[in-house]
Amino acid sequence: SRKLGNGRQSPTSPLKLFGQAKKKINDIFVEINGYVDESNGFLGGLDDKDDIISKDQKDKTQSYADKVKGIREILNRDRMKVAFFGRTSNGKSTVINAMLKSKILPSGIGHTTNCFVQVEGTDNQEGYIMQGDNQESVHSVKQLAHALCDAKLDVDTLIRVCWPKEKCSLLRDDVVLVDSPGIDVSADIDTWIDKFCLDADVFVLVANAESTLMVTEKSFFHRVSSRLSKPNIFILNNRWDASASEPEMMEEVRQQHMTRTVEFLVDELKVNKPAEAEDRVFFVSAREALISRSNEAAAATPNSHFLDGYQGRLFEFCSFERKFEECISQSAVQTKFAQHADNGKSITAELRQVMAEVCDSASDKRTNTQQLLEETRDRLDFVDKQLSLMETEIKDKIVTMAEDVEYKVSSALMDEIRRL
Ligand code: GDP
């Protein structure tokens, strides 16, 4: 059927991996947040004049709370990002629209995207565009096209098209797609890369199957791979529908393109092994994929839009998407979440260290107090003994004194009696 491309977003889409990992790591940070809050509450109750906790230790635990808060905010904003590059009119906007399954970005003759356009999901019911802090609502593609054309845009401006997530599964799964001005326009490529690409998980080069890779296309990716270590690159040989007019040449041309692009990825850029690289190169017709997926399909008759072999090309577009989804979700989980996980680990380790130090100084203090108590007790015992010794001595003395007095009194009495 013509709608072959539509069944692709199965419930087991590899993109779900990202959402699941995001939820998991978010839950872990909720727990870490709990520990940090609890520790802060406990340590905050201690007086830093008691020699158990220092002001420095208190400040440190407070800073962990801020760090965790910051990471959770970034985590909430984390999305998978794919950036599309290629020469003007190779079909970048059409590829993005086909992946979004509807004509969102303006494309075609008379429209060239002369700035960066980022398509991302919004929970709102209606789409809008953001240019800097300016928000403008968008009701139709035509209006969007006008907005993109009207604005006096610089090649390194970014316009964000926020499109309702409910209309598009790719956006629901947290994918952000960035369209670029053609790499044939003169621009400071390094600035582009620094501004828009450093956090991209995947790059897609939209090439023209009717010609070989151009020097500008190649040199752009040389710049990318010199700034990012092993970028994930897909190469789409677009406009492959043109091959339908020369079926006898098709296999040969395909083989030639494949060999050259694989060489480019493996030998020149050194980003893939040969076996991997073949899975990064596809021969597609974005135009056919878009038509078959968008609402226009209902009205279209197959013959007017599709050339021979279109089913194979649609199938290849789906294969590209599958590989792309696997690649982007894995890469994003690894690069983005591995960093959060490391930060989470070091925060808990440091917090644990502070708690251990506080515990140590509390137990030191306890031992000291006990020692003092024991020393005091010993001294008391000694004094007590002394006292009792003195008591017996005094008693003895009193007895002797009494006896002495008694003796003296009685002898005096005797003397008196004798004298009488
Ligand atoms: P961009 O400048 O790279 O964004 O290119 P566009 O997406 O605007 O496409 C330029 C023109 O090429 C439009 O008229 C598209 O309909 C057409 N186009 C895009 N992809 C294909 C394709 O696979 N086959 C054919 N025949 N035309 C295509």
Coordinates of C-alpha atoms and ligand atoms in Angstrom, one line a residue:
S1 CA 0.0 0.0 0.0
R2 CA 1.0 3.6 -0.4
K3 CA 1.0 4.1 3.3
L4 CA 3.8 1.7 3.8
G5 CA 5.8 4.3 5.8
N6 CA 3.1 4.9 8.4
G7 CA 3.5 1.8 10.5
R8 CA 7.0 2.6 11.6
Q9 CA 6.4 4.1 15.1
S10 CA 5.8 0.8 16.8
P11 CA 5.4 0.9 20.6
T12 CA 8.8 -0.6 20.9
S13 CA 10.5 2.3 19.1
P14 CA 14.2 2.6 20.3
L15 CA 13.4 6.2 21.1
K16 CA 11.5 5.0 24.2
L17 CA 14.8 4.0 25.6
F18 CA 15.6 7.6 26.1
G19 CA 12.3 8.4 27.9
Q20 CA 12.7 5.3 30.1
A21 CA 16.3 6.2 31.0
K22 CA 15.3 9.8 31.7
K23 CA 12.5 8.7 34.0
K24 CA 14.9 6.3 35.8
I25 CA 17.6 8.8 36.3
N26 CA 15.1 11.4 37.4
D27 CA 13.7 9.0 40.0
I28 CA 17.3 8.5 41.3
F29 CA 17.8 12.2 41.6
V30 CA 14.5 12.5 43.5
E31 CA 16.0 10.1 46.0
I32 CA 19.4 11.9 46.1
N33 CA 17.5 15.1 46.6
G34 CA 15.7 13.4 49.6
Y35 CA 19.1 12.3 51.1
V36 CA 20.6 15.8 50.6
D37 CA 17.5 17.5 52.2
E38 CA 17.5 15.1 55.1
S39 CA 21.2 15.6 55.7
N40 CA 20.9 19.3 55.5
G41 CA 18.0 19.3 57.9
F42 CA 20.0 17.2 60.4
L43 CA 23.3 19.0 60.0
G44 CA 21.6 22.4 60.0
G45 CA 20.4 21.6 63.5
L46 CA 24.0 21.3 64.8
D47 CA 25.8 24.3 66.2
D48 CA 29.1 24.9 64.5
K49 CA 30.5 26.2 67.8
D50 CA 30.3 22.7 69.2
D51 CA 33.3 21.4 67.3
I52 CA 31.2 18.7 65.7
I53 CA 30.6 20.5 62.3
S54 CA 32.4 23.3 60.7
K55 CA 30.9 26.2 58.8
D56 CA 32.7 24.9 55.7
Q57 CA 31.0 21.5 56.0
K58 CA 27.6 23.2 56.4
D59 CA 28.2 25.3 53.3
K60 CA 29.3 22.2 51.4
T61 CA 26.1 20.3 52.1
Q62 CA 24.1 23.3 51.1
S63 CA 25.9 23.5 47.8
Y64 CA 25.0 19.8 47.1
A65 CA 21.3 20.8 47.4
D66 CA 21.9 23.5 44.8
K67 CA 23.8 21.1 42.5
V68 CA 21.1 18.5 42.6
K69 CA 18.5 21.1 41.8
G70 CA 20.6 22.3 38.9
I71 CA 21.0 18.8 37.5
R72 CA 17.3 18.1 37.8
E73 CA 16.5 21.2 35.8
I74 CA 19.0 20.2 33.0
L75 CA 17.6 16.7 33.1
N76 CA 14.1 18.0 32.5
R77 CA 15.3 19.9 29.5
D78 CA 17.5 17.1 28.1
R79 CA 16.3 16.0 24.6
M80 CA 17.8 14.1 21.7
K81 CA 19.1 16.4 19.1
V82 CA 19.6 15.8 15.4
A83 CA 21.1 18.3 13.0
F84 CA 20.6 18.2 9.2
F85 CA 23.2 19.6 6.8
G86 CA 23.6 19.7 3.1
R87 CA 23.6 21.9 0.1
T88 CA 20.6 24.1 -0.6
S89 CA 17.8 22.3 -2.2
N90 CA 19.1 18.8 -1.6
G91 CA 15.9 18.3 0.5
K92 CA 16.8 18.9 4.1
S93 CA 13.5 20.5 5.0
T94 CA 11.7 17.7 3.1
V95 CA 13.5 15.0 5.0
I96 CA 12.6 16.7 8.3
N97 CA 8.9 17.0 7.2
A98 CA 8.9 13.3 6.2
M99 CA 10.2 12.3 9.6
L100 CA 7.6 14.5 11.3
K101 CA 5.0 13.0 8.9
S102 CA 3.6 16.4 8.0
K103 CA 4.6 19.4 6.1
I104 CA 5.7 21.7 8.9
L105 CA 8.8 23.3 7.5
P106 CA 8.4 25.3 4.3
S107 CA 10.3 23.8 1.4
G108 CA 10.7 24.0 -2.3
I109 CA 11.5 26.5 -4.9
G110 CA 11.1 30.0 -3.7
H111 CA 11.9 29.1 -0.2
T112 CA 15.4 28.7 1.2
T113 CA 16.0 28.4 4.8
N114 CA 18.5 31.0 5.5
C115 CA 18.9 30.5 9.2
F116 CA 18.9 27.6 11.6
V117 CA 15.4 26.3 12.4
Q118 CA 14.8 24.0 15.3
V119 CA 11.6 22.0 15.5
E120 CA 10.8 20.9 19.0
G121 CA 7.7 19.6 20.8
T122 CA 5.4 21.7 23.0
D123 CA 2.5 20.6 25.3
N124 CA 0.4 23.5 23.9
Q125 CA -2.4 22.7 21.5
E126 CA -1.2 25.3 19.0
G127 CA 2.2 25.7 17.5
Y128 CA 4.3 28.9 17.9
I129 CA 7.7 30.2 16.9
M130 CA 10.3 31.7 19.2
Q131 CA 12.9 34.1 17.9
G132 CA 15.0 35.0 20.9
D133 CA 12.4 35.9 23.5
N134 CA 9.7 36.8 21.0
Q135 CA 6.9 34.4 20.7
E136 CA 4.5 34.4 17.7
S137 CA 1.7 31.9 17.2
V138 CA 1.6 29.9 14.1
H139 CA -1.6 28.6 12.6
S140 CA -0.4 27.3 9.3
V141 CA 2.7 26.3 7.4
K142 CA 2.1 29.2 5.0
Q143 CA 2.3 31.6 7.8
L144 CA 5.4 29.9 9.1
A145 CA 7.0 30.2 5.7
H146 CA 6.2 33.9 5.7
A147 CA 7.5 34.4 9.2
L148 CA 10.8 32.7 8.3
C149 CA 11.1 34.7 5.1
D150 CA 10.0 38.0 6.5
A151 CA 12.3 38.2 9.4
K152 CA 15.6 39.7 8.7
L153 CA 17.6 36.7 9.6
D154 CA 21.2 36.2 9.9
V155 CA 22.7 32.8 8.9
D156 CA 23.6 32.1 12.5
T157 CA 20.2 33.0 14.1
L158 CA 18.1 30.2 15.6
I159 CA 14.4 30.2 15.2
R160 CA 12.6 27.6 17.3
V161 CA 9.4 26.1 15.9
C162 CA 7.5 24.7 18.8
W163 CA 5.0 22.2 17.4
P164 CA 2.2 20.4 19.4
K165 CA 3.6 17.1 20.7
E166 CA 0.2 15.5 20.2
K167 CA 0.5 15.9 16.5
C168 CA 3.8 14.1 16.1
S169 CA 5.3 11.1 17.8
L170 CA 8.9 12.0 17.2
L171 CA 8.5 15.2 19.1
R172 CA 6.6 13.4 21.9
D173 CA 9.6 11.2 22.3
D174 CA 11.8 14.2 23.0
V175 CA 13.6 14.5 19.6
V176 CA 14.6 18.0 18.5
L177 CA 15.4 18.5 14.8
V178 CA 17.6 21.3 13.5
D179 CA 17.5 22.4 9.9
S180 CA 20.5 24.5 8.7
P181 CA 21.1 27.0 5.9
G182 CA 22.8 25.2 3.0
I183 CA 26.4 24.6 3.6
D184 CA 27.1 26.2 0.3
V185 CA 26.2 29.6 1.7
S186 CA 29.3 31.4 2.9
A187 CA 29.5 31.2 6.6
D188 CA 31.8 30.7 9.5
I189 CA 31.4 27.0 9.8
D190 CA 33.2 26.8 13.1
T191 CA 30.8 29.3 14.7
W192 CA 27.9 27.2 13.4
I193 CA 29.4 24.1 14.9
D194 CA 30.0 25.8 18.3
K195 CA 26.6 27.5 18.4
F196 CA 24.4 24.7 17.2
C197 CA 26.1 21.4 17.0
L198 CA 28.2 20.7 20.1
D199 CA 25.3 19.0 21.8
A200 CA 23.9 17.3 18.7
D201 CA 23.7 13.5 19.1
V202 CA 23.3 12.8 15.4
F203 CA 24.2 14.6 12.2
V204 CA 22.4 13.8 9.0
L205 CA 24.0 14.8 5.7
V206 CA 21.3 15.2 3.1
A207 CA 23.2 14.6 -0.2
N208 CA 22.0 14.6 -3.7
A209 CA 21.9 11.1 -5.2
E210 CA 22.2 12.7 -8.6
S211 CA 25.7 13.9 -8.0
T212 CA 28.7 12.8 -5.9
L213 CA 29.6 14.3 -2.5
M214 CA 30.7 17.8 -2.9
V215 CA 33.9 19.3 -1.4
T216 CA 31.9 21.7 0.7
E217 CA 29.9 18.8 2.2
K218 CA 33.0 16.8 2.9
S219 CA 34.9 19.7 4.4
F220 CA 32.0 20.6 6.7
F221 CA 32.1 17.2 8.2
H222 CA 35.8 17.3 8.5
R223 CA 35.3 20.4 10.7
V224 CA 32.6 18.7 12.7
S225 CA 34.7 15.6 13.4
S226 CA 37.7 17.7 14.4
R227 CA 35.6 19.4 17.1
L228 CA 33.6 16.5 18.3
S229 CA 35.0 13.1 18.9
K230 CA 33.5 10.5 16.7
P231 CA 30.3 12.2 15.7
N232 CA 27.4 10.0 14.6
I233 CA 26.8 10.7 11.0
F234 CA 24.2 9.4 8.6
I235 CA 24.3 10.1 4.9
L236 CA 21.1 10.2 2.9
N237 CA 21.4 10.1 -0.8
N238 CA 18.2 11.9 -1.4
R239 CA 16.3 12.2 -4.7
W240 CA 16.9 8.6 -5.4
D241 CA 13.5 8.6 -7.2
A242 CA 15.6 10.1 -10.1
S243 CA 17.1 6.7 -10.5
A244 CA 13.7 5.4 -11.7
S245 CA 14.2 7.0 -15.0
E246 CA 17.4 5.1 -15.6
P247 CA 16.8 1.6 -14.1
E248 CA 19.6 0.0 -16.1
M249 CA 22.2 2.2 -14.3
M250 CA 20.6 2.2 -10.9
E251 CA 22.6 -0.6 -9.3
E252 CA 25.9 0.6 -10.6
V253 CA 25.3 4.2 -9.5
R254 CA 24.2 3.0 -6.1
Q255 CA 27.3 0.9 -5.7
Q256 CA 29.5 3.8 -6.7
H257 CA 27.8 6.2 -4.2
M258 CA 28.0 3.5 -1.5
T259 CA 31.7 2.9 -2.0
R260 CA 32.6 6.6 -2.0
T261 CA 30.5 7.5 1.1
V262 CA 31.7 4.5 3.0
E263 CA 35.3 5.5 2.2
F264 CA 34.5 9.0 3.4
L265 CA 33.2 7.8 6.7
V266 CA 35.8 5.1 7.3
D267 CA 39.0 6.4 5.8
E268 CA 38.6 10.1 5.7
L269 CA 36.6 10.9 8.8
K270 CA 37.5 7.7 10.6
V271 CA 34.2 7.8 12.5
N272 CA 33.1 4.2 11.5
K273 CA 34.3 0.7 10.9
P274 CA 33.5 -0.5 7.3
A275 CA 30.6 -2.8 8.4
E276 CA 29.1 0.0 10.5
A277 CA 29.4 2.6 7.8
E278 CA 27.2 0.6 5.4
D279 CA 24.4 1.0 7.9
R280 CA 24.9 4.8 7.9
V281 CA 24.2 5.3 4.2
F282 CA 20.8 5.3 2.6
F283 CA 19.2 5.9 -0.7
V284 CA 15.8 7.6 -0.3
S285 CA 13.3 9.9 -1.7
A286 CA 12.2 12.3 1.0
R287 CA 9.6 13.7 -1.3
E288 CA 7.9 10.4 -1.8
A289 CA 8.2 9.6 1.9
L290 CA 6.6 12.9 2.8
I291 CA 3.7 12.5 0.3
S292 CA 3.0 8.9 1.4
R293 CA 2.8 10.0 5.0
S294 CA 1.1 13.3 5.0
N295 CA -2.6 13.9 4.6
E296 CA -2.1 14.6 0.9
A297 CA -1.7 10.9 0.5
A298 CA -5.4 10.4 0.8
A299 CA -6.1 12.6 -2.1
A300 CA -3.1 11.5 -4.2
T301 CA -3.3 8.8 -6.8
P302 CA -0.2 6.6 -6.8
N303 CA 0.6 7.2 -10.4
S304 CA 0.8 10.9 -10.2
H305 CA 3.3 11.0 -7.3
F306 CA 5.3 7.8 -7.3
L307 CA 7.8 6.5 -9.7
D308 CA 8.7 2.9 -10.2
G309 CA 10.4 1.3 -7.2
Y310 CA 8.9 3.8 -4.7
Q311 CA 8.1 1.0 -2.3
G312 CA 11.7 0.0 -2.0
R313 CA 12.6 3.7 -1.4
L314 CA 9.9 4.1 1.3
F315 CA 11.2 0.9 2.9
E316 CA 14.7 2.3 2.9
F317 CA 13.5 5.6 4.4
C318 CA 12.0 3.5 7.2
S319 CA 15.3 1.5 7.7
F320 CA 17.1 4.8 7.9
E321 CA 14.7 6.0 10.6
R322 CA 15.0 2.8 12.6
K323 CA 18.8 3.0 12.6
F324 CA 18.7 6.7 13.3
E325 CA 16.4 6.0 16.3
E326 CA 18.7 3.4 17.7
C327 CA 21.7 5.5 17.3
I328 CA 20.3 8.8 18.7
S329 CA 18.7 7.2 21.8
Q330 CA 21.8 5.3 22.6
S331 CA 24.1 8.2 22.1
A332 CA 21.9 10.6 24.0
V333 CA 21.5 8.2 26.9
Q334 CA 25.3 7.7 27.1
T335 CA 26.5 11.2 26.7
K336 CA 23.8 13.1 28.6
F337 CA 22.8 10.7 31.3
A338 CA 26.2 9.2 32.0
Q339 CA 27.4 12.6 32.9
H340 CA 24.4 13.2 35.2
A341 CA 25.0 9.7 36.8
D342 CA 28.7 10.6 37.4
N343 CA 27.7 13.9 39.0
G344 CA 25.1 12.2 41.1
K345 CA 27.7 9.6 42.3
S346 CA 30.2 12.3 43.3
I347 CA 27.6 14.3 45.1
T348 CA 26.5 11.3 47.2
A349 CA 30.1 10.3 47.8
E350 CA 31.0 13.8 49.0
L351 CA 27.9 14.0 51.2
R352 CA 28.8 10.7 52.7
Q353 CA 32.3 11.9 53.4
V354 CA 30.9 15.0 55.2
M355 CA 28.5 12.9 57.3
A356 CA 31.4 10.5 58.2
E357 CA 33.5 13.4 59.3
V358 CA 30.7 14.8 61.4
C359 CA 30.1 11.4 62.9
D360 CA 33.8 11.0 63.7
S361 CA 34.0 14.3 65.4
A362 CA 30.8 13.6 67.4
S363 CA 32.2 10.3 68.6
D364 CA 35.6 11.9 69.4
K365 CA 33.7 14.4 71.5
R366 CA 31.8 11.6 73.2
T367 CA 35.0 9.7 74.1
N368 CA 36.6 12.9 75.5
T369 CA 33.6 13.6 77.7
Q370 CA 33.6 10.0 78.9
Q371 CA 37.3 10.2 79.7
L372 CA 36.7 13.4 81.6
L373 CA 33.9 11.7 83.5
E374 CA 36.2 8.8 84.4
E375 CA 39.0 11.0 85.5
T376 CA 36.6 12.9 87.7
R377 CA 35.2 9.7 89.1
D378 CA 38.7 8.5 90.0
R379 CA 39.5 11.8 91.7
L380 CA 36.3 11.6 93.6
D381 CA 37.0 8.1 94.7
F382 CA 40.4 9.2 95.9
V383 CA 39.0 12.1 97.8
D384 CA 36.4 9.8 99.2
K385 CA 39.0 7.4 100.5
Q386 CA 41.0 10.2 101.9
L387 CA 38.0 11.5 103.7
S388 CA 37.1 8.1 105.1
L389 CA 40.7 7.7 106.3
M390 CA 40.6 11.0 107.9
E391 CA 37.3 10.1 109.5
T392 CA 38.7 7.0 111.1
E393 CA 41.8 8.9 112.2
I394 CA 39.7 11.7 113.7
K395 CA 37.5 9.1 115.4
D396 CA 40.6 7.4 116.9
K397 CA 41.9 10.7 118.0
I398 CA 38.7 11.6 119.6
V399 CA 38.6 8.3 121.5
T400 CA 42.2 8.8 122.7
M401 CA 41.5 12.3 123.6
A402 CA 38.4 11.3 125.5
E403 CA 40.3 8.5 127.2
D404 CA 43.0 10.9 128.0
V405 CA 40.6 13.4 129.4
E406 CA 38.8 10.7 131.3
Y407 CA 42.1 9.4 132.7
K408 CA 43.2 12.9 133.6
V409 CA 39.9 13.7 135.2
S410 CA 39.8 10.4 137.1
S411 CA 43.4 10.8 138.3
A412 CA 42.7 14.3 139.4
L413 CA 39.7 13.0 141.2
M414 CA 41.8 10.3 142.8
D415 CA 44.3 12.9 144.0
E416 CA 41.5 15.0 145.5
I417 CA 40.1 12.0 147.3
R418 CA 43.5 11.1 148.6
R419 CA 44.1 14.7 149.9
L420 CA 40.9 14.6 151.7
Ligands
GDP1 P1 16.5 22.2 1.3 O1 16.9 23.5 0.8 O2 17.7 21.3 1.4 O3 15.8 22.3 2.6 O4 15.5 21.5 0.3 P2 14.0 21.4 0.3 O5 13.5 20.4 1.3 O6 13.4 22.8 0.4 O7 13.7 20.8 -1.2 C1 14.0 21.5 -2.4 C2 13.1 20.9 -3.5 O8 13.5 19.6 -3.8 C3 11.6 20.9 -3.1 O9 10.9 21.3 -4.2 C4 11.4 19.5 -2.8 O10 10.0 19.1 -3.1 C5 12.3 18.8 -3.7 N1 12.7 17.5 -3.2 C6 13.1 17.2 -1.9 N2 13.4 15.9 -1.8 C7 13.2 15.3 -3.0 C8 13.3 14.0 -3.5 O11 13.6 13.1 -2.8 N3 13.0 13.8 -4.8 C9 12.6 14.8 -5.6 N4 12.3 14.5 -6.9 N5 12.5 16.1 -5.2 C10 12.7 16.3 -3.9

